PDB file of C-alpha atoms and ligand atoms in Angstrom:
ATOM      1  CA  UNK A   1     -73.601 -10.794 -21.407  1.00  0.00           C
ATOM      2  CA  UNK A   2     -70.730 -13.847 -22.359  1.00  0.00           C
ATOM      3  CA  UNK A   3     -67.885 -12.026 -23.297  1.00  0.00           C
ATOM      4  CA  UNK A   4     -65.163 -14.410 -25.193  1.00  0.00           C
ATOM      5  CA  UNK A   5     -61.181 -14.329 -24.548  1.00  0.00           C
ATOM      6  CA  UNK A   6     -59.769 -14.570 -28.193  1.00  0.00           C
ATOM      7  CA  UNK A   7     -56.616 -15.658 -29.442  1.00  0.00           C
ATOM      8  CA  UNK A   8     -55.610 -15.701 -33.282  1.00  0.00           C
ATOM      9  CA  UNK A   9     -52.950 -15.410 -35.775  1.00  0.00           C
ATOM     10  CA  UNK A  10     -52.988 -12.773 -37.781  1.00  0.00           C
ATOM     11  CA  UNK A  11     -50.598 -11.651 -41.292  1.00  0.00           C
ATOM     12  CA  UNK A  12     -51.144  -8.278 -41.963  1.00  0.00           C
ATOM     13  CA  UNK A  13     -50.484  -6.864 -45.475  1.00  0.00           C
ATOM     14  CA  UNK A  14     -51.290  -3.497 -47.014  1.00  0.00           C
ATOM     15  CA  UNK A  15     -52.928  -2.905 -50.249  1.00  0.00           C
ATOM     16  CA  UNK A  16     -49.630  -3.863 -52.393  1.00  0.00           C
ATOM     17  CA  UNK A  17     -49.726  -7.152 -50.775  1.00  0.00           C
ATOM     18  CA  UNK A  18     -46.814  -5.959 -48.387  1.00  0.00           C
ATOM     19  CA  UNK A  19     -46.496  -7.904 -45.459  1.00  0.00           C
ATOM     20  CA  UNK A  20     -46.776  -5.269 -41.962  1.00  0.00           C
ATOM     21  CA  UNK A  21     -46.834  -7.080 -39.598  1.00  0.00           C
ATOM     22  CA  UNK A  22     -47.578 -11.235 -38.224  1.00  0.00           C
ATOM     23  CA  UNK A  23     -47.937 -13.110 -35.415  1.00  0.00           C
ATOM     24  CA  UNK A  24     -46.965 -15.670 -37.114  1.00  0.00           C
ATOM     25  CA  UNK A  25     -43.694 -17.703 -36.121  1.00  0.00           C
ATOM     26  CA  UNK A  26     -44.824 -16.347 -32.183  1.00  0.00           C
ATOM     27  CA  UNK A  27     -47.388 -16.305 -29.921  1.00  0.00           C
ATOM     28  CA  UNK A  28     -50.741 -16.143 -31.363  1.00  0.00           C
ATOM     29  CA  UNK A  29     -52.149 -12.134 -30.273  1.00  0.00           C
ATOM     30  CA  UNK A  30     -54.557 -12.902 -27.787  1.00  0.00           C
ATOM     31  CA  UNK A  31     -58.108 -10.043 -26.850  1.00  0.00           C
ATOM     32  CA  UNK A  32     -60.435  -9.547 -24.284  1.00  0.00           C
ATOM     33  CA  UNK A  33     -63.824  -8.702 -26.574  1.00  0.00           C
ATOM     34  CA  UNK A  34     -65.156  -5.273 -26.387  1.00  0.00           C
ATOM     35  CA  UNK A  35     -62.459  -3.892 -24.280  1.00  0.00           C
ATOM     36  CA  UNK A  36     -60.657  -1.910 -27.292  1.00  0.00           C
ATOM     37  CA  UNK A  37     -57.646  -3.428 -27.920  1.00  0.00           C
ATOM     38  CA  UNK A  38     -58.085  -4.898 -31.005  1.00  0.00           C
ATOM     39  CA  UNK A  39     -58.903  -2.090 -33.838  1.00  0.00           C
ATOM     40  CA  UNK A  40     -63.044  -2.288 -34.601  1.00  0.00           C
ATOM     41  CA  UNK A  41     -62.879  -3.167 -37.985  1.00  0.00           C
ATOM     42  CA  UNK A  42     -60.965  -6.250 -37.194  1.00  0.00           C
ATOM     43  CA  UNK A  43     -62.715  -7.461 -34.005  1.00  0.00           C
ATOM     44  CA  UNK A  44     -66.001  -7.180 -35.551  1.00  0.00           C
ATOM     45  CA  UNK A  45     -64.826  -9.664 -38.025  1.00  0.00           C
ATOM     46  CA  UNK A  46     -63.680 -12.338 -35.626  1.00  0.00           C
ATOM     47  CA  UNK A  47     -66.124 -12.501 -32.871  1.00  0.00           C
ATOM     48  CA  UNK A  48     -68.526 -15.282 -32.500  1.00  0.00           C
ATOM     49  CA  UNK A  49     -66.317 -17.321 -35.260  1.00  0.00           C
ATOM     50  CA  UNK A  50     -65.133 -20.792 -33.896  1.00  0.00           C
ATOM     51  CA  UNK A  51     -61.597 -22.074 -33.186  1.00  0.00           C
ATOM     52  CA  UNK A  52     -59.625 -23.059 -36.670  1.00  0.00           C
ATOM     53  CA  UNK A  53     -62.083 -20.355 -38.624  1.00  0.00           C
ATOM     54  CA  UNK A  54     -59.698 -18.803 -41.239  1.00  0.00           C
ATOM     55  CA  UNK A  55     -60.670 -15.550 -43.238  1.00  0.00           C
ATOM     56  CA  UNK A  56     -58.941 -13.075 -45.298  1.00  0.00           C
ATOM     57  CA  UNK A  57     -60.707  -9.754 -43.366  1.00  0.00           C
ATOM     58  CA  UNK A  58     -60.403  -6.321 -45.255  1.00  0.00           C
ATOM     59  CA  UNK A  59     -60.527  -3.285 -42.740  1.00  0.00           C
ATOM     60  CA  UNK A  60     -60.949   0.055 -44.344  1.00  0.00           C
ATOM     61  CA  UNK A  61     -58.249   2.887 -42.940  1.00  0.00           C
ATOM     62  CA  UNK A  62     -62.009   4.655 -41.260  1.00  0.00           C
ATOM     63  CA  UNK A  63     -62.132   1.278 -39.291  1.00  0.00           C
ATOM     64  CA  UNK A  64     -58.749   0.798 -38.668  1.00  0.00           C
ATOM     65  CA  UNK A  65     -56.149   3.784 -37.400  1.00  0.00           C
ATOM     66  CA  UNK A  66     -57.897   6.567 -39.004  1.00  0.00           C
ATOM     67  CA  UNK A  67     -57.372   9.052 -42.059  1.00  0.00           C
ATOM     68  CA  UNK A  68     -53.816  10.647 -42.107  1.00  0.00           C
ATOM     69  CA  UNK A  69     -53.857  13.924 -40.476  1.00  0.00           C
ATOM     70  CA  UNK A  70     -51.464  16.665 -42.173  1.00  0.00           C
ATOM     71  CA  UNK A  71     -51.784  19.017 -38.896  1.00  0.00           C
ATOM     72  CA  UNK A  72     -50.226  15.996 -36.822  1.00  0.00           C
ATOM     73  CA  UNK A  73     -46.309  16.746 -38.660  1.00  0.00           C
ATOM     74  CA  UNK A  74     -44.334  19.491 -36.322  1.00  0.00           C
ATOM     75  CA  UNK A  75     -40.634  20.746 -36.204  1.00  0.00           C
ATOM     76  CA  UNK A  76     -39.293  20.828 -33.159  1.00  0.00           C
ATOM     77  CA  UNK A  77     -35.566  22.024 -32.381  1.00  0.00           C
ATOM     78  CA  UNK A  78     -33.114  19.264 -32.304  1.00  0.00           C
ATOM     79  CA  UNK A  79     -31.503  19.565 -28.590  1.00  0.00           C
ATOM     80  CA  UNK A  80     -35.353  18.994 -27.216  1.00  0.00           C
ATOM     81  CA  UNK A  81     -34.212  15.446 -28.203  1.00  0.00           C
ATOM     82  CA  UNK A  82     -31.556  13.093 -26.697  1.00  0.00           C
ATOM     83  CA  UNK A  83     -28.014  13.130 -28.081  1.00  0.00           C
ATOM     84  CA  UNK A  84     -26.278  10.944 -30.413  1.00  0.00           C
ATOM     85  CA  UNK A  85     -27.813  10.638 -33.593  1.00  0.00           C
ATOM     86  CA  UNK A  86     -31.765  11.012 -34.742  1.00  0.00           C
ATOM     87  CA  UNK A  87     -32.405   8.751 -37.742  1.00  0.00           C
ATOM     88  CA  UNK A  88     -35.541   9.070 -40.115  1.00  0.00           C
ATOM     89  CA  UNK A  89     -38.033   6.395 -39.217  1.00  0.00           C
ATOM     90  CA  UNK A  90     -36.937   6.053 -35.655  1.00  0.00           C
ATOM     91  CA  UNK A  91     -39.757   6.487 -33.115  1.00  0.00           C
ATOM     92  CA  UNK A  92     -40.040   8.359 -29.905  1.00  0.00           C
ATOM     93  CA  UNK A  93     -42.581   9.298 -26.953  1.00  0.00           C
ATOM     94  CA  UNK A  94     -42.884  12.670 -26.753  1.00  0.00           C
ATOM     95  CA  UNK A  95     -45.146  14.782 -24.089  1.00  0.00           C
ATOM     96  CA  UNK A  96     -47.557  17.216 -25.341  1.00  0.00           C
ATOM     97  CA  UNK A  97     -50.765  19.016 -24.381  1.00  0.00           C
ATOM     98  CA  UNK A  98     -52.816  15.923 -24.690  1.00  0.00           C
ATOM     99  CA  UNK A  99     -50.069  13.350 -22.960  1.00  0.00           C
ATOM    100  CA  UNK A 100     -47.593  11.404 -24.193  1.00  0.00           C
ATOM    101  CA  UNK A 101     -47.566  10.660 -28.032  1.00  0.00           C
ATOM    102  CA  UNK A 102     -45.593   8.188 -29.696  1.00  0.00           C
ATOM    103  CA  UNK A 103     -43.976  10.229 -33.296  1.00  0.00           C
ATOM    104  CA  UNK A 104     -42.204   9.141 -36.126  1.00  0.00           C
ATOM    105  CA  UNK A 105     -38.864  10.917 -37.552  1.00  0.00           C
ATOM    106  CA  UNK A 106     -39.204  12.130 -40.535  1.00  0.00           C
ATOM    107  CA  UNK A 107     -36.974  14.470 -41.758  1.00  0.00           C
ATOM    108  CA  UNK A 108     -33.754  15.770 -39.575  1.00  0.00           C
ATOM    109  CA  UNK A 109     -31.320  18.524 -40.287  1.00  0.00           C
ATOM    110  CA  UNK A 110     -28.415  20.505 -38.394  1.00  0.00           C
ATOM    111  CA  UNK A 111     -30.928  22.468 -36.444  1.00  0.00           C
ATOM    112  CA  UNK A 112     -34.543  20.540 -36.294  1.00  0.00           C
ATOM    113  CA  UNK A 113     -35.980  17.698 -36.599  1.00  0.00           C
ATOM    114  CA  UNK A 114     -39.501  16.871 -38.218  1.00  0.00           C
ATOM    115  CA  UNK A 115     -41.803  14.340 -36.760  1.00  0.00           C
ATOM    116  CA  UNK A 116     -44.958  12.715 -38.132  1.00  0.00           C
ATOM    117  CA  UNK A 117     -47.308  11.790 -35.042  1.00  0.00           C
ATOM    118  CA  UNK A 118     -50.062   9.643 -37.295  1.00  0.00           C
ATOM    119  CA  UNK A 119     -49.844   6.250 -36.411  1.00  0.00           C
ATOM    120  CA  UNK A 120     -47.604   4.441 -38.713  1.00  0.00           C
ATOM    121  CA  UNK A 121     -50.513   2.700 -40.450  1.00  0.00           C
ATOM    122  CA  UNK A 122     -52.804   5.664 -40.455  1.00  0.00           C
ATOM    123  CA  UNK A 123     -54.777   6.416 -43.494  1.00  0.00           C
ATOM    124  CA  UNK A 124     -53.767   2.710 -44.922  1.00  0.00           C
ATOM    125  CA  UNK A 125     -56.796  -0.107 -45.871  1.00  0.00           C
ATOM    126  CA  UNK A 126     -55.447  -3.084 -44.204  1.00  0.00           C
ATOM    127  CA  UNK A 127     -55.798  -6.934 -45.127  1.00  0.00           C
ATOM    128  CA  UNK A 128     -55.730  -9.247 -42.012  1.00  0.00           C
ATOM    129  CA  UNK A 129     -55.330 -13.400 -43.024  1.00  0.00           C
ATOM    130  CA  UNK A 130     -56.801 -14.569 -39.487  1.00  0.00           C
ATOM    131  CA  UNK A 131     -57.076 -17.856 -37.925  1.00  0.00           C
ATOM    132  CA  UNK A 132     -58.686 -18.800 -34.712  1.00  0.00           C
ATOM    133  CA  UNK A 133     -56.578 -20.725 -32.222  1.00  0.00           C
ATOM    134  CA  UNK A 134     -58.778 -20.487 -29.263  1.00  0.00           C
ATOM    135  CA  UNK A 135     -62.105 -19.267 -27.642  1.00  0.00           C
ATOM    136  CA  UNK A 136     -62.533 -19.227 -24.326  1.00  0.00           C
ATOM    137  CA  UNK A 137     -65.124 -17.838 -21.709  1.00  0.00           C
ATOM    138  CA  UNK A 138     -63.604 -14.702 -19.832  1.00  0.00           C
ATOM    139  CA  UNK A 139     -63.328 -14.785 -16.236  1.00  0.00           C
ATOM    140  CA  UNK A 140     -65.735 -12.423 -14.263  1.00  0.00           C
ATOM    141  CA  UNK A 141     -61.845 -11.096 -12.967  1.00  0.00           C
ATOM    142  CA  UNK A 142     -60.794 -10.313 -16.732  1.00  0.00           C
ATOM    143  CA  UNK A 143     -64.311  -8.451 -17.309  1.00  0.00           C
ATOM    144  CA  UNK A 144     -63.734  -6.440 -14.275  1.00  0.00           C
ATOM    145  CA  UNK A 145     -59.977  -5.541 -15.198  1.00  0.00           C
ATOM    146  CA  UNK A 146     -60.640  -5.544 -18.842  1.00  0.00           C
ATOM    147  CA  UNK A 147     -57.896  -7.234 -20.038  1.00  0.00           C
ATOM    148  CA  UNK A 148     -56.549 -10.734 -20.122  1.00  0.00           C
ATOM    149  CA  UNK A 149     -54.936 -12.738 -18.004  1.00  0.00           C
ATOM    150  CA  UNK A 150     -52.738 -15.919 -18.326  1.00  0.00           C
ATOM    151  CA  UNK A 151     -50.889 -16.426 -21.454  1.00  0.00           C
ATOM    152  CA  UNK A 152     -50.652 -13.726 -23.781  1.00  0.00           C
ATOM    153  CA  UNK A 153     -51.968 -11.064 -21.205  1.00  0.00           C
ATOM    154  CA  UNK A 154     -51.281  -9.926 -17.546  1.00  0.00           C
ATOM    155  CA  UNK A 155     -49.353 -12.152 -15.190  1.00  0.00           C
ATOM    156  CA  UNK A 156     -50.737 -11.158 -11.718  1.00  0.00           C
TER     157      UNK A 156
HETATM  158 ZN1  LIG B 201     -56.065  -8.073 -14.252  1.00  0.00          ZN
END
């Protein structure tokens, strides 16, 4: 099977209309299809569409990072984490039975601090605005690493 090398511009707002996150003003994000690094909700949506397609693509939390998981929040003591200060909403990679985990502060006092490990847009129904800046055919390399190379993915 043809896979396709991707690359788009994307605006990413939540249900409020908030703006999360762009690509817009940079480099457009570019995918390998079916390797996974694109959430499913929102590759689904873009394959097979041609260069200069533009959609507004709504991606239901299920299809996107998942429900919000209450059971994912721990306290840990506060010298298990660097010195200096820990500020709510900073972000660190913490190792755990299952590998490393990237958490969220969320609350800190003198003697803990609390840390959320959803992903930040967990639980949220997302809105992508897409455009297509370029299809390509993937190399048979790029299938066999499964991941992009050249602009916008691995340099080797
Ligand atoms: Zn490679």
């Amino acid at each position: 099977m043809k896979r396709s090398v991707i690359s788009f511009h994307y605006l990413l707002t939540d249900k409020s209309g908030q703006t999360l996150d762009t690509s817009r003003g940079g480099e457009p994000l570019v995918f390998l299809e079916g390797s996974g690094q694109i959430i499913e909700g929102l590759e689904s949506a873009i394959v097979n569409k041609p260069t200069g397609h533009r959609e507004r693509v709504q991606v239901p939390f299920l299809k996107a990072y998942g429900a919000y998981d209450d059971q994912l929040i721990s306290k840990a003591p506060r010298n298990k984490f660097p010195g200096g200060d820990i500020k709510v909403g900073e972000m660190y990679r913490v190792g755990g039975p299952e590998g490393f985990q990237i958490v969220t502060v969320v609350e800190v006092t003198d003697t803990d601090v609390t840390v959320d490990g959803n992903h930040p847009l967990a639980g949220k129904d997302l809105t992508f605005d897409i455009e297509i800046v370029e299809v390509r055919e993937a190399t048979n390399d790029e299938i066999m690493h499964g991941h992009v190379h050249g602009a916008g993915g691995h340099q080797h």
